[in-house]
CSV table of C-alpha atoms and ligand atoms in Angstrom, one decimal:
chain,number,residue,atom,x,y,z
A,1,MET,CA,3.5,166.7,117.0
A,2,LYS,CA,5.3,164.5,119.6
A,3,GLU,CA,8.6,165.3,117.8
A,4,ARG,CA,7.8,169.1,117.7
A,5,ILE,CA,7.1,169.1,121.5
A,6,LEU,CA,10.3,167.2,122.1
A,7,THR,CA,12.3,169.8,120.0
A,8,LEU,CA,10.7,172.6,122.1
A,9,LEU,CA,11.6,170.9,125.3
A,10,GLN,CA,15.1,170.1,124.2
A,11,ASN,CA,15.7,173.7,123.2
A,12,ALA,CA,14.0,175.2,126.3
A,13,ASP,CA,16.1,176.8,129.1
A,14,GLY,CA,14.2,175.2,132.1
A,15,PHE,CA,10.5,174.8,132.3
A,16,LEU,CA,8.1,175.4,129.4
A,17,SER,CA,4.4,176.0,130.3
A,18,GLY,CA,1.7,173.8,128.6
A,19,GLU,CA,0.1,177.1,127.5
A,20,ARG,CA,3.2,178.3,125.7
A,21,ILE,CA,3.6,175.0,124.0
A,22,SER,CA,0.0,174.9,122.9
A,23,GLU,CA,0.2,178.5,121.6
A,24,GLN,CA,3.4,177.9,119.7
A,25,LEU,CA,2.2,174.7,118.0
A,26,GLY,CA,-1.4,175.8,117.6
A,27,VAL,CA,-2.8,172.7,119.4
A,28,SER,CA,-5.0,172.2,122.6
A,29,ARG,CA,-3.5,171.8,126.1
A,30,ALA,CA,-5.0,168.3,126.1
A,31,ALA,CA,-3.1,167.4,122.9
A,32,VAL,CA,0.1,168.6,124.6
A,33,TRP,CA,-0.6,166.5,127.6
A,34,LYS,CA,-1.2,163.4,125.5
A,35,ALA,CA,2.0,163.9,123.5
A,36,VAL,CA,4.0,164.3,126.8
A,37,LYS,CA,2.4,161.0,128.0
A,38,LYS,CA,3.6,159.3,124.8
A,39,LEU,CA,7.1,160.6,125.2
A,40,ARG,CA,7.3,159.4,128.7
A,41,GLU,CA,6.2,155.9,127.5
A,42,GLU,CA,9.1,156.0,125.1
A,43,GLY,CA,11.5,156.6,128.0
A,44,TYR,CA,11.8,160.4,128.2
A,45,GLY,CA,12.0,161.8,131.7
A,46,ILE,CA,9.7,164.8,131.6
A,47,GLN,CA,9.1,166.6,134.9
A,48,SER,CA,5.8,168.5,135.3
A,49,VAL,CA,5.2,171.2,138.0
A,50,THR,CA,2.0,173.1,138.6
A,51,ASN,CA,2.3,176.7,137.4
A,52,LYS,CA,5.7,176.1,135.8
A,53,GLY,CA,5.0,173.5,133.1
A,54,TYR,CA,7.2,170.8,131.6
A,55,ARG,CA,11.0,170.2,131.7
A,56,LEU,CA,13.0,167.5,130.0
A,57,VAL,CA,15.3,165.9,132.5
A,58,SER,CA,16.5,162.7,130.7
A,59,SER,CA,16.4,161.2,127.3
A,60,PRO,CA,16.6,157.5,126.3
A,61,ASP,CA,19.4,156.2,124.1
A,62,LEU,CA,17.3,156.0,121.0
A,63,LEU,CA,18.6,156.2,117.4
A,64,THR,CA,16.0,158.6,116.2
A,65,GLU,CA,16.2,162.0,114.5
A,66,GLY,CA,15.1,163.8,117.7
A,67,GLU,CA,17.9,162.2,119.7
A,68,LEU,CA,20.6,162.3,117.1
A,69,SER,CA,20.2,165.9,115.8
A,70,PRO,CA,21.3,167.7,119.0
A,71,LEU,CA,24.5,165.6,118.8
A,72,LEU,CA,25.2,165.9,115.1
A,73,THR,CA,28.0,168.2,113.9
A,74,THR,CA,28.0,167.0,110.3
A,75,ALA,CA,27.1,169.2,107.3
A,76,CYS,CA,25.3,166.5,105.4
A,77,LEU,CA,25.5,162.9,106.8
A,78,GLY,CA,22.5,162.1,109.1
A,79,ARG,CA,20.6,165.2,108.2
A,80,THR,CA,17.8,162.9,106.9
A,81,VAL,CA,17.1,160.1,109.3
A,82,PHE,CA,14.8,157.0,108.9
A,83,SER,CA,14.3,155.0,112.1
A,84,TYR,CA,12.7,151.6,112.4
A,85,GLU,CA,11.8,149.7,115.6
A,86,VAL,CA,12.2,146.4,113.8
A,87,THR,CA,13.1,145.8,110.2
A,88,ASP,CA,14.8,143.0,108.3
A,89,SER,CA,17.8,144.9,107.2
A,90,THR,CA,18.7,148.6,107.1
A,91,ASN,CA,20.7,148.1,104.0
A,92,ARG,CA,17.5,146.8,102.3
A,93,ARG,CA,15.5,149.8,103.5
A,94,ALA,CA,18.3,152.2,102.3
A,95,ARG,CA,18.3,150.6,98.8
A,96,GLU,CA,14.5,151.0,98.6
A,97,GLU,CA,14.6,154.6,99.7
A,98,ALA,CA,17.5,155.3,97.4
A,99,ASP,CA,15.3,154.1,94.5
A,100,ARG,CA,12.6,156.5,95.7
A,101,GLY,CA,15.1,159.4,95.7
A,102,ALA,CA,16.3,159.7,99.3
A,103,PRO,CA,19.1,162.3,99.4
A,104,HIS,CA,22.9,161.8,99.8
A,105,GLY,CA,23.7,161.4,103.5
A,106,SER,CA,20.4,159.8,104.5
A,107,VAL,CA,20.9,157.4,107.5
A,108,PHE,CA,18.8,154.4,108.3
A,109,PHE,CA,18.7,153.0,111.9
A,110,ALA,CA,17.0,150.0,113.3
A,111,GLU,CA,16.6,149.1,117.0
A,112,GLU,CA,16.4,145.4,115.8
A,113,GLN,CA,17.1,143.6,112.5
A,114,THR,CA,15.4,140.3,111.8
A,115,GLY,CA,17.4,139.7,108.6
A,116,GLY,CA,20.7,141.5,109.1
A,117,ARG,CA,23.0,140.8,106.2
A,118,GLY,CA,26.7,140.1,106.2
A,119,ARG,CA,28.9,139.6,103.2
A,120,LEU,CA,28.6,136.7,100.8
A,121,GLY,CA,25.0,136.0,101.9
A,122,ARG,CA,26.0,135.5,105.6
A,123,ALA,CA,23.8,136.7,108.4
A,124,TRP,CA,24.4,139.5,110.9
A,125,SER,CA,23.0,139.1,114.4
A,126,ALA,CA,21.4,142.5,115.5
A,127,PRO,CA,19.3,142.1,118.7
A,128,ARG,CA,17.0,144.8,119.9
A,129,GLY,CA,18.6,147.9,121.4
A,130,GLU,CA,22.0,146.3,121.8
A,131,GLY,CA,23.9,147.9,118.9
A,132,VAL,CA,24.2,150.6,116.3
A,133,TRP,CA,22.6,148.9,113.3
A,134,MET,CA,22.8,151.6,110.6
A,135,SER,CA,23.1,152.2,106.9
A,136,VAL,CA,24.4,155.4,105.2
A,137,LEU,CA,23.3,156.3,101.7
A,138,LEU,CA,26.0,158.0,99.6
A,139,ARG,CA,25.6,159.3,96.1
A,140,PRO,CA,29.2,159.8,95.1
A,141,LYS,CA,30.3,161.0,91.6
A,142,LEU,CA,32.8,158.1,91.3
A,143,ALA,CA,33.5,155.1,89.2
A,144,PRO,CA,32.5,151.7,90.5
A,145,ALA,CA,36.2,150.8,90.8
A,146,ASP,CA,36.5,153.4,93.6
A,147,ILE,CA,34.2,151.4,95.9
A,148,ALA,CA,37.2,149.6,97.4
A,149,GLN,CA,38.5,152.9,98.7
A,150,ILE,CA,35.1,153.8,100.2
A,151,THR,CA,35.2,150.5,102.0
A,152,LEU,CA,38.6,151.2,103.5
A,153,LEU,CA,37.8,154.8,104.5
A,154,THR,CA,34.6,153.6,106.2
A,155,GLY,CA,36.6,151.1,108.3
A,156,LEU,CA,39.1,153.8,109.3
A,157,ALA,CA,36.3,156.3,110.2
A,158,VAL,CA,34.5,153.7,112.4
A,159,CYS,CA,37.7,152.6,114.0
A,160,ASP,CA,38.7,156.2,114.9
A,161,ALA,CA,35.2,157.0,116.1
A,162,ILE,CA,35.2,154.1,118.5
A,163,ARG,CA,38.6,155.0,119.8
A,164,GLU,CA,37.5,158.6,120.4
A,165,VAL,CA,34.3,157.6,122.3
A,166,THR,CA,35.7,154.7,124.3
A,167,GLY,CA,39.5,155.0,124.3
A,168,LEU,CA,39.7,151.3,123.4
A,169,PRO,CA,42.6,150.3,121.1
A,170,VAL,CA,40.3,148.8,118.4
A,171,GLN,CA,41.9,147.9,115.1
A,172,ILE,CA,40.9,147.2,111.5
A,173,LYS,CA,41.0,143.7,109.9
A,174,TRP,CA,41.4,144.4,106.2
A,175,PRO,CA,39.3,145.6,104.5
A,176,ASN,CA,37.0,146.9,107.1
A,177,ASP,CA,36.1,144.7,110.0
A,178,ILE,CA,36.8,146.3,113.4
A,179,VAL,CA,38.3,143.9,115.9
A,180,LEU,CA,39.3,143.9,119.5
A,181,ASP,CA,41.2,141.2,121.3
A,182,GLY,CA,41.0,139.0,118.2
A,183,LYS,CA,37.2,139.2,118.1
A,184,LYS,CA,34.8,141.0,115.8
A,185,LEU,CA,33.3,144.2,117.1
A,186,VAL,CA,32.0,145.7,113.9
A,187,GLY,CA,31.0,144.4,110.5
A,188,ILE,CA,30.6,146.7,107.4
A,189,LEU,CA,28.7,145.8,104.2
A,190,THR,CA,29.0,148.1,101.3
A,191,GLU,CA,26.4,147.6,98.5
A,192,MET,CA,26.3,149.6,95.2
A,193,ALA,CA,23.8,150.4,92.5
A,194,ALA,CA,25.7,151.5,89.3
A,195,GLU,CA,24.8,152.6,85.8
A,196,GLU,CA,27.2,152.9,82.9
A,197,ASP,CA,30.4,153.2,84.9
A,198,ARG,CA,28.9,155.6,87.4
A,199,ILE,CA,27.8,154.8,91.0
A,200,CYS,CA,24.2,155.9,91.4
A,201,ALA,CA,24.0,155.0,95.1
A,202,LEU,CA,26.2,153.4,97.6
A,203,VAL,CA,24.8,151.9,100.8
A,204,VAL,CA,27.3,151.5,103.6
A,205,GLY,CA,25.9,149.2,106.3
A,206,ILE,CA,27.6,149.4,109.6
A,207,GLY,CA,26.8,147.0,112.5
A,208,VAL,CA,28.5,147.9,115.8
A,209,ASN,CA,28.1,145.6,118.8
A,210,VAL,CA,27.6,148.2,121.6
A,211,ASN,CA,25.7,147.0,124.6
A,212,ASN,CA,25.4,143.3,123.9
A,213,PRO,CA,25.7,141.6,127.3
A,214,ALA,CA,26.4,138.3,125.7
A,215,PHE,CA,26.4,136.5,122.3
A,216,PRO,CA,24.7,133.3,121.1
A,217,GLU,CA,26.7,130.1,121.4
A,218,GLU,CA,27.9,130.1,117.8
A,219,LEU,CA,29.3,133.7,118.0
A,220,LYS,CA,30.7,133.6,121.6
A,221,ASP,CA,34.3,132.9,120.6
A,222,LYS,CA,34.4,135.3,117.7
A,223,ALA,CA,32.3,138.3,118.7
A,224,THR,CA,32.7,141.0,121.3
A,225,SER,CA,30.9,144.2,122.3
A,226,LEU,CA,31.9,147.6,123.8
A,227,LEU,CA,30.0,146.7,127.0
A,228,LEU,CA,31.9,143.4,127.3
A,229,ALA,CA,35.2,145.3,126.7
A,230,THR,CA,34.7,148.3,128.9
A,231,GLY,CA,32.3,146.9,131.6
A,232,LYS,CA,29.9,149.8,131.2
A,233,PRO,CA,27.2,150.8,128.8
A,234,VAL,CA,28.1,153.1,125.9
A,235,SER,CA,25.8,155.7,124.5
A,236,ARG,CA,24.7,154.4,121.1
A,237,LYS,CA,23.5,157.8,119.9
A,238,GLU,CA,26.8,159.5,120.8
A,239,LEU,CA,28.7,156.8,119.0
A,240,ALA,CA,26.5,157.0,115.9
A,241,ALA,CA,26.9,160.8,115.8
A,242,ARG,CA,30.7,160.4,116.0
A,243,ILE,CA,30.8,157.7,113.3
A,244,LEU,CA,28.9,160.0,111.0
A,245,LEU,CA,31.2,162.9,111.6
A,246,ARG,CA,34.4,160.8,111.0
A,247,LEU,CA,32.8,159.2,107.9
A,248,GLU,CA,31.9,162.6,106.5
A,249,LYS,CA,35.4,163.9,107.1
A,250,GLU,CA,37.1,160.8,105.5
A,251,TYR,CA,34.7,160.9,102.6
A,252,GLU,CA,35.3,164.5,101.8
A,253,THR,CA,39.0,164.2,102.1
A,254,PHE,CA,38.9,161.2,99.7
A,255,LEU,CA,36.9,163.2,97.2
A,256,ARG,CA,39.4,166.0,97.3
A,257,GLN,CA,42.7,164.0,97.5
A,258,GLY,CA,42.0,160.4,96.6
A,259,ALA,CA,43.4,157.6,98.7
A,260,ASN,CA,46.8,159.3,98.8
A,261,ALA,CA,50.0,158.2,100.7
A,262,ALA,CA,48.9,160.1,103.8
A,263,PHE,CA,45.6,158.2,103.9
A,264,ARG,CA,47.3,154.8,103.3
A,265,LYS,CA,49.7,155.6,106.2
A,266,ARG,CA,46.8,156.4,108.6
A,267,TYR,CA,45.0,153.3,107.5
A,268,ALA,CA,48.1,151.1,107.9
A,269,GLU,CA,48.6,152.4,111.5
A,270,ARG,CA,45.1,151.2,112.4
A,271,CYS,CA,45.2,147.9,110.4
A,272,ALA,CA,46.0,144.8,112.4
A,273,THR,CA,46.3,142.7,109.1
A,274,ILE,CA,49.3,144.7,107.9
A,275,GLY,CA,52.5,143.1,109.4
A,276,SER,CA,50.7,139.9,110.2
A,277,LEU,CA,50.8,136.4,108.7
A,278,VAL,CA,47.8,135.9,106.6
A,279,LYS,CA,46.0,133.1,104.7
A,280,VAL,CA,44.2,134.1,101.6
A,281,VAL,CA,41.4,132.1,99.8
A,282,MET,CA,40.7,133.5,96.3
A,283,GLY,CA,38.2,131.2,94.5
A,284,ASN,CA,39.9,127.8,94.3
A,285,GLU,CA,43.3,129.1,95.2
A,286,GLU,CA,44.8,129.4,98.7
A,287,PHE,CA,48.1,130.9,99.7
A,288,ALA,CA,49.9,132.3,102.8
A,289,GLY,CA,52.3,135.2,103.3
A,290,THR,CA,52.8,138.4,105.3
A,291,ALA,CA,50.6,141.4,104.6
A,292,ILE,CA,52.9,144.3,104.0
A,293,GLY,CA,50.6,147.2,103.0
A,294,ILE,CA,47.8,148.4,100.7
A,295,SER,CA,48.1,149.5,97.1
A,296,GLU,CA,46.9,152.8,95.6
A,297,THR,CA,43.7,151.0,94.6
A,298,GLY,CA,43.1,149.6,98.1
A,299,ALA,CA,44.3,146.0,97.4
A,300,LEU,CA,46.1,144.2,100.2
A,301,LEU,CA,49.7,143.5,99.3
A,302,VAL,CA,50.9,140.1,100.5
A,303,GLN,CA,54.5,139.0,100.4
A,304,THR,CA,54.7,135.4,99.5
A,305,GLY,CA,57.6,133.1,98.7
A,306,GLN,CA,56.9,133.8,95.0
A,307,GLY,CA,56.8,137.6,95.2
A,308,ILE,CA,54.2,140.2,96.2
A,309,ARG,CA,50.5,139.4,95.5
A,310,ALA,CA,47.7,142.0,95.4
A,311,VAL,CA,44.5,140.8,97.0
A,312,ASN,CA,41.4,142.7,95.9
A,313,SER,CA,38.8,140.4,97.2
A,314,GLY,CA,38.6,137.0,98.8
A,315,GLU,CA,38.7,135.8,102.3
A,316,VAL,CA,41.8,136.8,104.3
A,317,SER,CA,42.4,135.2,107.7
A,318,VAL,CA,44.8,136.8,110.1
A,319,ARG,CA,47.0,134.7,112.3
A,320,GLY,CA,45.7,135.0,115.9
A,321,MET,CA,42.4,136.5,115.0
A,322,LEU,CA,38.8,135.1,114.8
A,323,GLY,CA,39.9,131.5,115.3
A,324,TYR,CA,42.8,131.3,112.9
A,325,CYS,CA,45.8,129.9,114.8
B,401,BTX,P1,30.6,139.3,107.4
B,401,BTX,O1,30.2,138.4,106.3
B,401,BTX,O2,32.1,139.7,107.5
B,401,BTX,O3,30.3,138.7,108.8
B,401,BTX,C1,29.2,137.8,109.1
B,401,BTX,C2,29.7,136.8,110.0
B,401,BTX,O4,30.1,137.3,111.3
B,401,BTX,C3,28.6,135.7,110.3
B,401,BTX,O5,28.7,134.6,109.4
B,401,BTX,C4,28.9,135.3,111.8
B,401,BTX,O6,29.9,134.3,111.8
B,401,BTX,C5,29.6,136.6,112.3
B,401,BTX,N1,28.6,137.5,113.0
B,401,BTX,C6,27.2,137.6,112.8
B,401,BTX,N2,26.7,138.5,113.6
B,401,BTX,C7,27.7,139.0,114.3
B,401,BTX,C8,27.8,140.0,115.3
B,401,BTX,N3,26.8,140.7,115.7
B,401,BTX,N4,29.1,140.3,115.8
B,401,BTX,C9,30.2,139.6,115.4
B,401,BTX,N5,30.1,138.7,114.5
B,401,BTX,C10,28.9,138.4,114.0
B,401,BTX,C11,30.0,141.7,108.0
B,401,BTX,O7,29.7,140.6,107.3
B,401,BTX,C12,29.0,142.8,107.6
B,401,BTX,C13,27.9,143.0,108.6
B,401,BTX,C14,27.1,144.3,108.3
B,401,BTX,C15,26.0,144.5,109.3
B,401,BTX,C16,25.2,145.8,109.1
B,401,BTX,S1,24.1,146.1,110.3
B,401,BTX,C17,23.4,147.4,109.4
B,401,BTX,C18,23.4,146.9,108.0
B,401,BTX,N6,22.2,146.2,107.6
B,401,BTX,C19,22.5,144.9,107.3
B,401,BTX,O8,21.6,144.1,106.9
B,401,BTX,N7,23.8,144.7,107.3
B,401,BTX,C20,24.5,145.9,107.8
C-alpha cells in the first residue's frame, strides 16, 4: 500500500489529492493519510496542502525497489529487488533465494550487514547506511571455469560506474578489488552453485564504501570511502543503479564475445596491478615479479626471473598498495 502510494506520488506531475489516491487504490482517505505518515517517518518529504493534496518533494537515499526503479535503465538486473534493514550477509540471502527460484538479475540490498563476508572466510565491515552492500544473482549458461571472467568483468563494471558517478580515478587491483590512493574502496565476493559442469547460480557480492565518515582502527590504514575521497556525500541509489547498468552491459558483451582482446585491453587500462611489482603467495609457494597482463582465461601473467607464470588464484600483493612496501 505504502509502496503503491509512493509510486503514484513519484509519477504525479505536482499535487495529487487524497481523494484521487483513495479512488485509484480503492482504500479509505484515512488509510492514505496513515501511509503518508509512515513514508514521512522513513524520510520522504511529502508536502500536504488543503484542497490540493500531497506532493513528493524529497526522497531519502534508500536502497529499496521504490527508490531504485526510477533510476534503473537496465533490461534485467535490478528488476527484482530484495531490501533488508539489517541482515547478516546479502550473499547469504541471495543464495537462499536462489534455491527458492529467485530470477536471474535479482538484487539484494542491506542497509547494514552484521556478518558481511570477504574472501577466504574473512569479514567485511558494512555499517548501517554507509555503503552499497549488495548481491546480484546471475544464472548464466556457462561452465564453472568461466567464473574467473565474471569476476574480472564485475571489477571493471564497478570501477567504471564509480568513475562515471564521482570522476575519481579509481583502479582495479587484480582480480576485482577497487582501490584508490593505495586503499581498498570496494570488495567483491563471487560465489557459485554448480551442477554437472554447469553454473546454476552465481552470486556476485559487491561492497562499496560510500559515505563512511571513518573506519575502525584496524581498517584505518587500508580502507577508504567515496566521502573521504571527495569530501561530499555520494548518492548510494544512483551509484547502485549505475553499477547495475555497467554490470549488465559487461555481462551481455561477455556472453556474446567472450573475454576477447578488446575486453582484456579495457581491463588492463583500469588495472593497477598490471605493470607493477607483485608478490604472489600460492599455497606454500611465494614468488615475486612484474605483472604484465591477463591471459585469455583471466589469469594474471607475472614475469619472473624464471619466465612467465600464470596466477589463477592465491594472494597477490601489489607494491605500494594496502600496506605492501
Ligand atoms: P577480501 O577478503 O578481499 O577483504 C576482506 C578484508 O578487507 C578484511 O580482512 C579486512 O582486512 C578488509 N576490510 C573489511 N571490511 C572492509 C571495508 N569495509 N573496506 C575496506 N576493507 C575492508 C572482499 O574480501 C570481498 C568483500 C565483499 C563484501 C560484499 S558486501 C555485500 C556482499 N555480502 C557479503 O557478505 N559480502 C559481499
